[in-house]
Amino acid sequence: MTTCKTILKSLAAGTYDQRLERLCCSAPMAAAQRERIAGAVRRYQELFSAGPDTPAAVFSGPGRTEIGGNHTDHQHGRVLCASVNMDMLAVAAPNGTETIRVRSEGYPDLAVDLSVLTPVAAEAETSAALVRGVAAGVAEKGYTPRGFDAYVTSNVPAGSGLSSSAAYEVLMGVILNHLFCGGALSAVTLAQLGQAAENRFFGKPCGLMDQTASAVGGAVSIDFQDPAAPVVRRVDFDFSAAGHALCIIDSGADHADLTAEYAAIPGEMKAVAAALGKAVLREVDEAEFRAHIPALRKALGDRAILRAMHFFSEDRRAAEEAEALEQGDFDRFLALVRASGLSSALRLENTWAAADPRQQAIPVVLAQAEELLGGRGAVRVHGGGFAGTVQAFVPNDLLPSFRLGMEALLGPGMCHVLSIRPEGGCTVIG
């Protein structure tokens, strides 16, 4: 590690500009990131009484966008996803104790005692659970996690559908990997540690897509048939040259109390699989499923059947989307994105929550976006659904009016124009 003083001096001299431009995908954003890192270093020094010669390093965990494969990962299916140029940033260094201390901008301070590396009931659904869970995963891999101090700042909006939780998990994993594992843990391993932390320690039954997209970086096609060894393939496609912008639109609806709605999706899909003698839908023969639909409807209800139907079509579609991009067929890609959105709305049923039918922010945003696009581009629910965000691929000539129209509905700053970042969780300055 270098020192706080050296980091600040090198930032001012432009030493890291090329590195930051790669991560931010543009020179103007790189300039803003330079100032952001400098501010984070100064804040770290202030919060942890660190002098100018105190060693430190800078780490990044990017947000992610799901492009295809809506709710397929937890059934060992296929997805298409990517890291984006919004991230969680940390300045961190070992503190010589057995306690991890994290101070995150806008959130309560936390301290995690590493003498306990099992789930703590009182920490369920908190950031402390994620930190403890990732540290426990590192220990299970044969390494010894130690205490460190970290200041974290984020421009990944909470609840934005860009998976701030996965970015946080990956960020913690990258820090531990750099400080105490000699960088030996792979990006996929860090993703798996993040998922395990969220499942076992935080208490949310998520799949592995979010963490893998954040950890690996770039646009990636992932096959989770064997979750212990997912097949990850980079998809080489220049989205910026396709004449479309990637927009993530924040519906403004709160999804904090929707854990039960999210959990019902894998629960119902697994119930269908179990009725056919399998653990997850990826193991089920689709023809056998369709032959048993009448009996399955009686046993499990119609929504479970529709959600299983969605899985089979969406699993194929995610692979077809990657293939279309690799072949340079962007029109076919857009058609597949539109089909994904329709399937999510009509079969997966994750655009609004049955428990609160008055709140239908996602359908309202989808309707407005479709009107603004006028049959061009593509729009779909993004991520877990029910609240959160919508994804749109917007023709460049429509982008100003599209953004204006969405923010007239939702408010300023609710339509994010993003780029796909070529690198995942990483040490920015080591």
CSV table of C-alpha atoms in Angstrom, one decimal:
chain,number,residue,atom,x,y,z
A,1,MET,CA,0.0,0.0,0.0
A,2,THR,CA,1.0,3.6,-0.5
A,3,THR,CA,0.4,6.5,1.9
A,4,CYS,CA,-2.5,8.9,2.1
A,5,LYS,CA,-0.2,11.7,1.3
A,6,THR,CA,1.1,9.9,-1.8
A,7,ILE,CA,-2.4,9.0,-3.0
A,8,LEU,CA,-3.5,12.7,-2.8
A,9,LYS,CA,-0.3,13.9,-4.5
A,10,SER,CA,-0.6,11.4,-7.3
A,11,LEU,CA,-4.2,12.2,-7.9
A,12,ALA,CA,-3.4,15.9,-8.2
A,13,ALA,CA,-0.7,15.1,-10.7
A,14,GLY,CA,-3.0,13.1,-12.9
A,15,THR,CA,-1.0,9.8,-12.3
A,16,TYR,CA,-4.2,7.8,-12.1
A,17,ASP,CA,-6.2,9.5,-14.8
A,18,GLN,CA,-5.9,6.8,-17.4
A,19,ARG,CA,-7.0,4.2,-14.8
A,20,LEU,CA,-10.0,6.2,-13.7
A,21,GLU,CA,-11.1,6.9,-17.3
A,22,ARG,CA,-11.2,3.2,-17.9
A,23,LEU,CA,-13.3,2.6,-14.8
A,24,CYS,CA,-15.6,5.6,-15.4
A,25,CYS,CA,-15.9,5.1,-19.2
A,26,SER,CA,-15.5,8.9,-19.9
A,27,ALA,CA,-12.9,11.6,-19.2
A,28,PRO,CA,-15.4,14.0,-17.5
A,29,MET,CA,-16.5,11.3,-15.1
A,30,ALA,CA,-12.9,10.4,-14.4
A,31,ALA,CA,-12.2,14.0,-13.4
A,32,ALA,CA,-15.1,13.8,-11.0
A,33,GLN,CA,-13.9,10.4,-9.7
A,34,ARG,CA,-10.5,11.9,-9.0
A,35,GLU,CA,-12.1,14.5,-6.8
A,36,ARG,CA,-14.3,11.9,-5.2
A,37,ILE,CA,-11.3,9.7,-4.3
A,38,ALA,CA,-9.4,12.6,-2.9
A,39,GLY,CA,-12.4,13.6,-0.7
A,40,ALA,CA,-12.7,10.0,0.5
A,41,VAL,CA,-9.0,9.8,1.5
A,42,ARG,CA,-9.3,13.0,3.5
A,43,ARG,CA,-12.5,11.7,5.1
A,44,TYR,CA,-10.8,8.4,6.0
A,45,GLN,CA,-7.9,10.4,7.6
A,46,GLU,CA,-10.4,12.4,9.6
A,47,LEU,CA,-12.6,9.6,10.8
A,48,PHE,CA,-9.8,7.2,11.7
A,49,SER,CA,-7.2,9.8,12.9
A,50,ALA,CA,-4.8,8.7,10.1
A,51,GLY,CA,-1.8,10.9,9.4
A,52,PRO,CA,-0.4,11.8,6.0
A,53,ASP,CA,2.1,8.9,6.1
A,54,THR,CA,-0.5,6.3,7.1
A,55,PRO,CA,-0.7,3.5,4.5
A,56,ALA,CA,-4.0,3.1,2.7
A,57,ALA,CA,-5.5,1.7,-0.5
A,58,VAL,CA,-8.5,2.5,-2.6
A,59,PHE,CA,-11.1,-0.1,-3.7
A,60,SER,CA,-14.1,-0.2,-5.9
A,61,GLY,CA,-17.2,-2.4,-6.2
A,62,PRO,CA,-19.4,-1.5,-9.2
A,63,GLY,CA,-23.1,-1.6,-9.5
A,64,ARG,CA,-24.6,-4.0,-12.1
A,65,THR,CA,-27.3,-4.1,-14.6
A,66,GLU,CA,-29.2,-7.2,-15.5
A,67,ILE,CA,-29.7,-7.3,-19.3
A,68,GLY,CA,-31.4,-10.7,-19.7
A,69,GLY,CA,-32.3,-13.5,-17.4
A,70,ASN,CA,-34.9,-12.0,-15.0
A,71,HIS,CA,-35.1,-14.4,-12.0
A,72,THR,CA,-33.3,-17.3,-13.7
A,73,ASP,CA,-30.1,-17.4,-11.7
A,74,HIS,CA,-31.7,-18.9,-8.5
A,75,GLN,CA,-33.0,-21.8,-10.7
A,76,HIS,CA,-29.4,-22.4,-12.0
A,77,GLY,CA,-30.3,-20.8,-15.3
A,78,ARG,CA,-28.6,-18.4,-17.7
A,79,VAL,CA,-28.2,-14.6,-17.5
A,80,LEU,CA,-26.7,-11.7,-19.4
A,81,CYS,CA,-25.5,-8.9,-17.2
A,82,ALA,CA,-22.9,-6.2,-16.8
A,83,SER,CA,-21.1,-4.0,-14.4
A,84,VAL,CA,-21.8,-0.2,-14.7
A,85,ASN,CA,-19.9,3.0,-14.1
A,86,MET,CA,-21.5,3.7,-10.8
A,87,ASP,CA,-19.7,2.2,-7.8
A,88,MET,CA,-19.1,1.9,-4.1
A,89,LEU,CA,-15.7,3.3,-3.3
A,90,ALA,CA,-13.6,2.5,-0.1
A,91,VAL,CA,-10.4,3.8,1.4
A,92,ALA,CA,-9.2,1.1,3.7
A,93,ALA,CA,-6.2,-0.3,5.6
A,94,PRO,CA,-5.5,-3.0,8.3
A,95,ASN,CA,-6.0,-1.7,11.8
A,96,GLY,CA,-4.0,-4.4,13.7
A,97,THR,CA,-7.1,-5.7,15.6
A,98,GLU,CA,-9.7,-8.4,15.1
A,99,THR,CA,-12.4,-5.9,14.4
A,100,ILE,CA,-13.6,-4.6,11.0
A,101,ARG,CA,-14.7,-1.0,11.4
A,102,VAL,CA,-16.7,0.5,8.5
A,103,ARG,CA,-17.9,4.1,8.3
A,104,SER,CA,-20.2,4.6,5.3
A,105,GLU,CA,-21.4,8.0,4.1
A,106,GLY,CA,-25.0,8.4,5.2
A,107,TYR,CA,-25.2,5.2,7.2
A,108,PRO,CA,-24.5,4.2,10.9
A,109,ASP,CA,-21.0,3.1,11.7
A,110,LEU,CA,-20.5,-0.6,12.2
A,111,ALA,CA,-18.0,-2.8,13.9
A,112,VAL,CA,-17.7,-6.5,13.3
A,113,ASP,CA,-15.8,-8.7,15.8
A,114,LEU,CA,-14.1,-11.4,13.8
A,115,SER,CA,-14.0,-13.8,16.8
A,116,VAL,CA,-17.6,-14.7,15.7
A,117,LEU,CA,-17.9,-15.9,12.1
A,118,THR,CA,-21.4,-17.4,12.3
A,119,PRO,CA,-24.7,-15.6,11.6
A,120,VAL,CA,-25.8,-13.2,14.4
A,121,ALA,CA,-29.6,-13.0,14.6
A,122,ALA,CA,-29.6,-9.3,15.7
A,123,GLU,CA,-27.6,-8.4,12.5
A,124,ALA,CA,-30.1,-9.9,10.0
A,125,GLU,CA,-30.8,-7.6,7.1
A,126,THR,CA,-28.0,-5.2,8.1
A,127,SER,CA,-24.7,-4.3,6.5
A,128,ALA,CA,-22.9,-5.8,9.4
A,129,ALA,CA,-24.3,-9.2,8.4
A,130,LEU,CA,-22.8,-8.8,5.0
A,131,VAL,CA,-19.4,-7.9,6.3
A,132,ARG,CA,-19.4,-10.8,8.8
A,133,GLY,CA,-20.6,-13.2,6.1
A,134,VAL,CA,-17.9,-12.2,3.6
A,135,ALA,CA,-15.2,-12.5,6.3
A,136,ALA,CA,-16.6,-15.9,7.2
A,137,GLY,CA,-16.3,-17.0,3.6
A,138,VAL,CA,-12.7,-15.9,3.4
A,139,ALA,CA,-12.0,-17.9,6.5
A,140,GLU,CA,-13.7,-20.9,5.0
A,141,LYS,CA,-11.4,-20.6,2.0
A,142,GLY,CA,-8.4,-21.1,4.3
A,143,TYR,CA,-7.3,-17.5,4.9
A,144,THR,CA,-7.3,-15.5,8.1
A,145,PRO,CA,-9.3,-12.3,7.9
A,146,ARG,CA,-8.1,-9.5,10.2
A,147,GLY,CA,-9.5,-6.2,11.2
A,148,PHE,CA,-9.4,-3.2,9.0
A,149,ASP,CA,-10.7,0.4,8.9
A,150,ALA,CA,-12.7,1.5,5.9
A,151,TYR,CA,-14.5,4.7,4.8
A,152,VAL,CA,-17.1,3.9,2.1
A,153,THR,CA,-18.9,6.3,-0.2
A,154,SER,CA,-21.3,5.3,-3.0
A,155,ASN,CA,-22.9,6.7,-6.1
A,156,VAL,CA,-24.9,3.6,-6.6
A,157,PRO,CA,-28.3,4.7,-5.4
A,158,ALA,CA,-29.8,2.5,-2.7
A,159,GLY,CA,-32.9,0.7,-4.1
A,160,SER,CA,-31.9,1.7,-7.7
A,161,GLY,CA,-31.9,-1.9,-9.1
A,162,LEU,CA,-28.2,-1.6,-9.7
A,163,SER,CA,-27.6,-3.9,-6.7
A,164,SER,CA,-25.9,-1.7,-4.1
A,165,SER,CA,-25.9,-4.8,-1.9
A,166,ALA,CA,-23.9,-6.8,-4.3
A,167,ALA,CA,-21.5,-3.9,-4.9
A,168,TYR,CA,-21.0,-3.7,-1.1
A,169,GLU,CA,-20.4,-7.4,-0.8
A,170,VAL,CA,-17.9,-7.4,-3.6
A,171,LEU,CA,-16.2,-4.3,-2.2
A,172,MET,CA,-15.8,-6.1,1.2
A,173,GLY,CA,-14.5,-9.2,-0.6
A,174,VAL,CA,-12.0,-7.2,-2.7
A,175,ILE,CA,-10.6,-5.4,0.4
A,176,LEU,CA,-10.2,-8.7,2.3
A,177,ASN,CA,-8.7,-10.4,-0.7
A,178,HIS,CA,-6.1,-7.6,-1.2
A,179,LEU,CA,-5.2,-7.1,2.4
A,180,PHE,CA,-5.2,-10.7,3.8
A,181,CYS,CA,-5.3,-13.2,0.9
A,182,GLY,CA,-2.6,-11.8,-1.4
A,183,GLY,CA,-5.2,-11.4,-4.2
A,184,ALA,CA,-5.6,-15.2,-4.5
A,185,LEU,CA,-9.4,-15.3,-4.6
A,186,SER,CA,-10.9,-15.1,-8.1
A,187,ALA,CA,-13.7,-12.8,-9.1
A,188,VAL,CA,-16.1,-15.7,-9.3
A,189,THR,CA,-15.1,-16.8,-5.8
A,190,LEU,CA,-15.6,-13.3,-4.4
A,191,ALA,CA,-19.1,-13.4,-6.0
A,192,GLN,CA,-19.9,-16.7,-4.4
A,193,LEU,CA,-18.8,-15.3,-1.0
A,194,GLY,CA,-21.1,-12.3,-1.4
A,195,GLN,CA,-24.0,-14.5,-2.3
A,196,ALA,CA,-23.4,-16.8,0.7
A,197,ALA,CA,-23.2,-13.8,3.0
A,198,GLU,CA,-26.5,-12.4,1.7
A,199,ASN,CA,-28.2,-15.8,1.9
A,200,ARG,CA,-26.9,-17.1,5.2
A,201,PHE,CA,-26.1,-14.0,7.2
A,202,PHE,CA,-28.3,-11.2,5.8
A,203,GLY,CA,-31.3,-13.5,5.3
A,204,LYS,CA,-32.2,-12.8,1.6
A,205,PRO,CA,-32.5,-15.8,-0.7
A,206,CYS,CA,-30.8,-14.2,-3.7
A,207,GLY,CA,-29.2,-15.9,-6.7
A,208,LEU,CA,-25.6,-15.4,-7.8
A,209,MET,CA,-26.0,-13.0,-10.8
A,210,ASP,CA,-25.7,-9.7,-9.1
A,211,GLN,CA,-22.5,-10.5,-7.3
A,212,THR,CA,-20.9,-12.1,-10.4
A,213,ALA,CA,-21.7,-9.1,-12.6
A,214,SER,CA,-20.2,-6.8,-10.1
A,215,ALA,CA,-17.1,-8.9,-9.4
A,216,VAL,CA,-16.2,-10.0,-12.9
A,217,GLY,CA,-17.0,-6.8,-14.8
A,218,GLY,CA,-17.9,-6.0,-18.4
A,219,ALA,CA,-20.8,-7.6,-20.2
A,220,VAL,CA,-20.9,-11.3,-19.3
A,221,SER,CA,-23.0,-14.3,-20.1
A,222,ILE,CA,-23.3,-16.6,-17.1
A,223,ASP,CA,-24.5,-20.2,-17.0
A,224,PHE,CA,-25.3,-21.2,-13.4
A,225,GLN,CA,-26.1,-24.9,-14.2
A,226,ASP,CA,-23.4,-25.7,-11.7
A,227,PRO,CA,-23.5,-22.8,-9.2
A,228,ALA,CA,-20.2,-24.0,-7.6
A,229,ALA,CA,-18.5,-23.5,-11.0
A,230,PRO,CA,-20.6,-21.1,-13.1
A,231,VAL,CA,-19.5,-20.7,-16.7
A,232,VAL,CA,-18.7,-17.0,-17.2
A,233,ARG,CA,-18.1,-15.7,-20.7
A,234,ARG,CA,-17.4,-12.1,-21.6
A,235,VAL,CA,-19.5,-10.8,-24.4
A,236,ASP,CA,-17.6,-8.4,-26.7
A,237,PHE,CA,-20.0,-5.7,-27.9
A,238,ASP,CA,-19.6,-2.0,-28.0
A,239,PHE,CA,-22.9,-0.7,-26.7
A,240,SER,CA,-21.8,2.9,-27.3
A,241,ALA,CA,-21.5,2.2,-31.0
A,242,ALA,CA,-25.0,0.8,-31.3
A,243,GLY,CA,-26.6,4.2,-31.4
A,244,HIS,CA,-28.5,3.6,-28.1
A,245,ALA,CA,-28.0,4.7,-24.5
A,246,LEU,CA,-28.6,2.5,-21.5
A,247,CYS,CA,-31.0,4.1,-19.1
A,248,ILE,CA,-32.0,2.9,-15.6
A,249,ILE,CA,-35.1,4.7,-14.4
A,250,ASP,CA,-35.9,4.8,-10.7
A,251,SER,CA,-39.6,4.4,-10.1
A,252,GLY,CA,-39.4,6.0,-6.7
A,253,ALA,CA,-41.3,3.2,-5.1
A,254,ASP,CA,-39.8,1.7,-1.9
A,255,HIS,CA,-39.0,-2.0,-2.0
A,256,ALA,CA,-37.7,-2.3,1.6
A,257,ASP,CA,-40.7,-4.4,2.7
A,258,LEU,CA,-40.9,-6.7,-0.3
A,259,THR,CA,-38.6,-9.5,0.8
A,260,ALA,CA,-41.6,-11.9,1.0
A,261,GLU,CA,-42.6,-11.0,-2.6
A,262,TYR,CA,-39.0,-11.7,-3.8
A,263,ALA,CA,-38.7,-14.9,-1.9
A,264,ALA,CA,-42.0,-16.2,-3.3
A,265,ILE,CA,-40.6,-16.3,-6.8
A,266,PRO,CA,-37.8,-18.9,-6.2
A,267,GLY,CA,-40.1,-20.6,-3.7
A,268,GLU,CA,-42.8,-21.2,-6.3
A,269,MET,CA,-40.4,-22.1,-9.0
A,270,LYS,CA,-38.7,-24.6,-6.7
A,271,ALA,CA,-42.1,-26.0,-5.7
A,272,VAL,CA,-42.8,-26.8,-9.4
A,273,ALA,CA,-39.4,-28.5,-9.7
A,274,ALA,CA,-39.9,-30.5,-6.5
A,275,ALA,CA,-43.3,-31.7,-7.8
A,276,LEU,CA,-41.4,-33.1,-10.7
A,277,GLY,CA,-38.7,-34.7,-8.6
A,278,LYS,CA,-36.0,-32.0,-9.1
A,279,ALA,CA,-34.4,-29.3,-7.0
A,280,VAL,CA,-34.5,-26.4,-9.4
A,281,LEU,CA,-36.2,-25.8,-12.8
A,282,ARG,CA,-33.0,-26.0,-14.8
A,283,GLU,CA,-33.0,-29.8,-14.0
A,284,VAL,CA,-36.6,-30.2,-15.2
A,285,ASP,CA,-37.3,-31.3,-18.8
A,286,GLU,CA,-39.6,-28.6,-20.2
A,287,ALA,CA,-41.7,-31.1,-22.2
A,288,GLU,CA,-42.3,-33.0,-19.0
A,289,PHE,CA,-43.3,-29.8,-17.2
A,290,ARG,CA,-45.8,-28.9,-19.9
A,291,ALA,CA,-47.3,-32.4,-19.9
A,292,HIS,CA,-48.0,-32.1,-16.1
A,293,ILE,CA,-49.4,-28.6,-16.1
A,294,PRO,CA,-53.0,-29.6,-15.4
A,295,ALA,CA,-52.0,-31.5,-12.3
A,296,LEU,CA,-49.4,-28.9,-11.2
A,297,ARG,CA,-52.1,-26.2,-11.4
A,298,LYS,CA,-54.3,-28.1,-9.0
A,299,ALA,CA,-51.4,-28.7,-6.6
A,300,LEU,CA,-49.6,-25.4,-6.7
A,301,GLY,CA,-51.8,-22.8,-8.2
A,302,ASP,CA,-51.6,-20.8,-11.5
A,303,ARG,CA,-49.0,-18.3,-10.5
A,304,ALA,CA,-46.4,-21.0,-9.9
A,305,ILE,CA,-47.1,-22.4,-13.4
A,306,LEU,CA,-46.8,-19.0,-15.0
A,307,ARG,CA,-43.5,-18.3,-13.2
A,308,ALA,CA,-42.1,-21.7,-14.4
A,309,MET,CA,-43.2,-20.9,-17.9
A,310,HIS,CA,-41.3,-17.6,-17.6
A,311,PHE,CA,-38.2,-19.4,-16.5
A,312,PHE,CA,-38.0,-21.7,-19.5
A,313,SER,CA,-38.5,-18.9,-22.0
A,314,GLU,CA,-36.2,-16.4,-20.2
A,315,ASP,CA,-33.5,-19.0,-19.7
A,316,ARG,CA,-33.3,-19.5,-23.5
A,317,ARG,CA,-33.7,-15.8,-24.2
A,318,ALA,CA,-30.7,-14.8,-22.1
A,319,ALA,CA,-28.5,-17.1,-24.2
A,320,GLU,CA,-30.0,-15.7,-27.4
A,321,GLU,CA,-29.4,-12.1,-26.3
A,322,ALA,CA,-25.7,-12.8,-25.8
A,323,GLU,CA,-25.6,-14.6,-29.2
A,324,ALA,CA,-27.3,-11.6,-30.9
A,325,LEU,CA,-24.8,-9.2,-29.5
A,326,GLU,CA,-21.8,-11.4,-30.4
A,327,GLN,CA,-23.2,-11.5,-34.0
A,328,GLY,CA,-23.7,-7.7,-34.0
A,329,ASP,CA,-27.4,-8.1,-34.5
A,330,PHE,CA,-28.6,-5.2,-32.2
A,331,ASP,CA,-32.2,-5.2,-33.7
A,332,ARG,CA,-32.6,-8.8,-32.7
A,333,PHE,CA,-31.2,-8.1,-29.3
A,334,LEU,CA,-33.7,-5.3,-28.8
A,335,ALA,CA,-36.6,-7.6,-29.8
A,336,LEU,CA,-35.4,-10.1,-27.2
A,337,VAL,CA,-35.2,-7.4,-24.5
A,338,ARG,CA,-38.8,-6.4,-25.3
A,339,ALA,CA,-39.9,-10.1,-25.1
A,340,SER,CA,-38.2,-10.4,-21.7
A,341,GLY,CA,-40.1,-7.4,-20.4
A,342,LEU,CA,-43.4,-8.8,-21.6
A,343,SER,CA,-42.7,-12.2,-20.0
A,344,SER,CA,-41.7,-10.6,-16.7
A,345,ALA,CA,-45.0,-8.6,-16.6
A,346,LEU,CA,-47.4,-11.4,-17.7
A,347,ARG,CA,-45.8,-14.6,-16.5
A,348,LEU,CA,-43.3,-13.8,-13.8
A,349,GLU,CA,-45.7,-11.1,-12.4
A,350,ASN,CA,-43.0,-9.0,-10.7
A,351,THR,CA,-43.9,-5.5,-11.9
A,352,TRP,CA,-46.2,-4.9,-8.9
A,353,ALA,CA,-46.9,-6.6,-5.5
A,354,ALA,CA,-50.2,-8.4,-4.9
A,355,ALA,CA,-50.0,-7.3,-1.2
A,356,ASP,CA,-50.2,-3.6,-2.2
A,357,PRO,CA,-52.1,-3.3,-5.5
A,358,ARG,CA,-52.4,0.5,-5.2
A,359,GLN,CA,-48.6,0.8,-5.7
A,360,GLN,CA,-47.9,0.1,-9.4
A,361,ALA,CA,-45.0,2.4,-10.0
A,362,ILE,CA,-43.2,0.0,-12.3
A,363,PRO,CA,-46.2,-0.4,-14.7
A,364,VAL,CA,-46.6,3.3,-14.8
A,365,VAL,CA,-43.0,3.9,-15.7
A,366,LEU,CA,-43.1,1.1,-18.3
A,367,ALA,CA,-46.2,2.7,-19.9
A,368,GLN,CA,-44.6,6.2,-20.0
A,369,ALA,CA,-41.3,4.8,-21.4
A,370,GLU,CA,-43.1,2.9,-24.2
A,371,GLU,CA,-45.0,6.1,-25.2
A,372,LEU,CA,-41.8,8.1,-25.2
A,373,LEU,CA,-39.9,5.5,-27.3
A,374,GLY,CA,-42.7,5.2,-29.8
A,375,GLY,CA,-42.0,1.7,-30.8
A,376,ARG,CA,-38.2,2.1,-31.0
A,377,GLY,CA,-35.6,0.9,-28.6
A,378,ALA,CA,-36.7,-1.4,-25.8
A,379,VAL,CA,-37.9,-1.2,-22.2
A,380,ARG,CA,-38.3,-3.8,-19.4
A,381,VAL,CA,-38.5,-4.2,-15.7
A,382,HIS,CA,-35.0,-4.3,-14.2
A,383,GLY,CA,-33.8,-6.7,-11.5
A,384,GLY,CA,-35.9,-8.1,-8.8
A,385,GLY,CA,-39.0,-6.1,-9.6
A,386,PHE,CA,-42.1,-5.1,-7.7
A,387,ALA,CA,-40.6,-1.7,-7.0
A,388,GLY,CA,-37.2,-0.3,-7.9
A,389,THR,CA,-36.3,0.3,-11.5
A,390,VAL,CA,-36.9,0.0,-15.2
A,391,GLN,CA,-34.3,-0.5,-17.9
A,392,ALA,CA,-34.4,1.1,-21.3
A,393,PHE,CA,-32.3,1.1,-24.4
A,394,VAL,CA,-33.0,4.5,-25.9
A,395,PRO,CA,-32.0,5.7,-29.4
A,396,ASN,CA,-29.5,8.5,-29.0
A,397,ASP,CA,-31.7,11.0,-30.9
A,398,LEU,CA,-34.5,10.3,-28.5
A,399,LEU,CA,-32.4,10.5,-25.3
A,400,PRO,CA,-32.9,14.2,-24.4
A,401,SER,CA,-36.7,14.0,-24.8
A,402,PHE,CA,-36.9,10.6,-23.2
A,403,ARG,CA,-35.0,11.7,-20.1
A,404,LEU,CA,-37.0,14.9,-19.9
A,405,GLY,CA,-40.3,13.0,-20.1
A,406,MET,CA,-39.3,10.4,-17.5
A,407,GLU,CA,-38.1,13.0,-15.1
A,408,ALA,CA,-41.2,15.1,-15.6
A,409,LEU,CA,-43.1,12.0,-14.3
A,410,LEU,CA,-40.7,11.0,-11.5
A,411,GLY,CA,-38.6,14.0,-10.6
A,412,PRO,CA,-35.0,15.2,-11.4
A,413,GLY,CA,-32.2,12.6,-11.2
A,414,MET,CA,-34.5,9.6,-11.6
A,415,CYS,CA,-33.3,8.6,-15.1
A,416,HIS,CA,-29.7,7.5,-15.0
A,417,VAL,CA,-27.7,7.3,-18.2
A,418,LEU,CA,-25.0,4.6,-17.7
A,419,SER,CA,-22.1,3.0,-19.4
A,420,ILE,CA,-20.9,-0.6,-19.1
A,421,ARG,CA,-17.7,-0.7,-17.1
A,422,PRO,CA,-15.0,-3.0,-18.5
A,423,GLU,CA,-13.7,-4.0,-15.0
A,424,GLY,CA,-15.4,-5.4,-12.0
A,425,GLY,CA,-14.5,-5.2,-8.3
A,426,CYS,CA,-10.9,-4.1,-8.0
A,427,THR,CA,-8.1,-2.3,-6.2
A,428,VAL,CA,-8.0,1.1,-7.8
A,429,ILE,CA,-4.9,2.3,-5.9
A,430,GLY,CA,-3.0,-0.3,-4.0
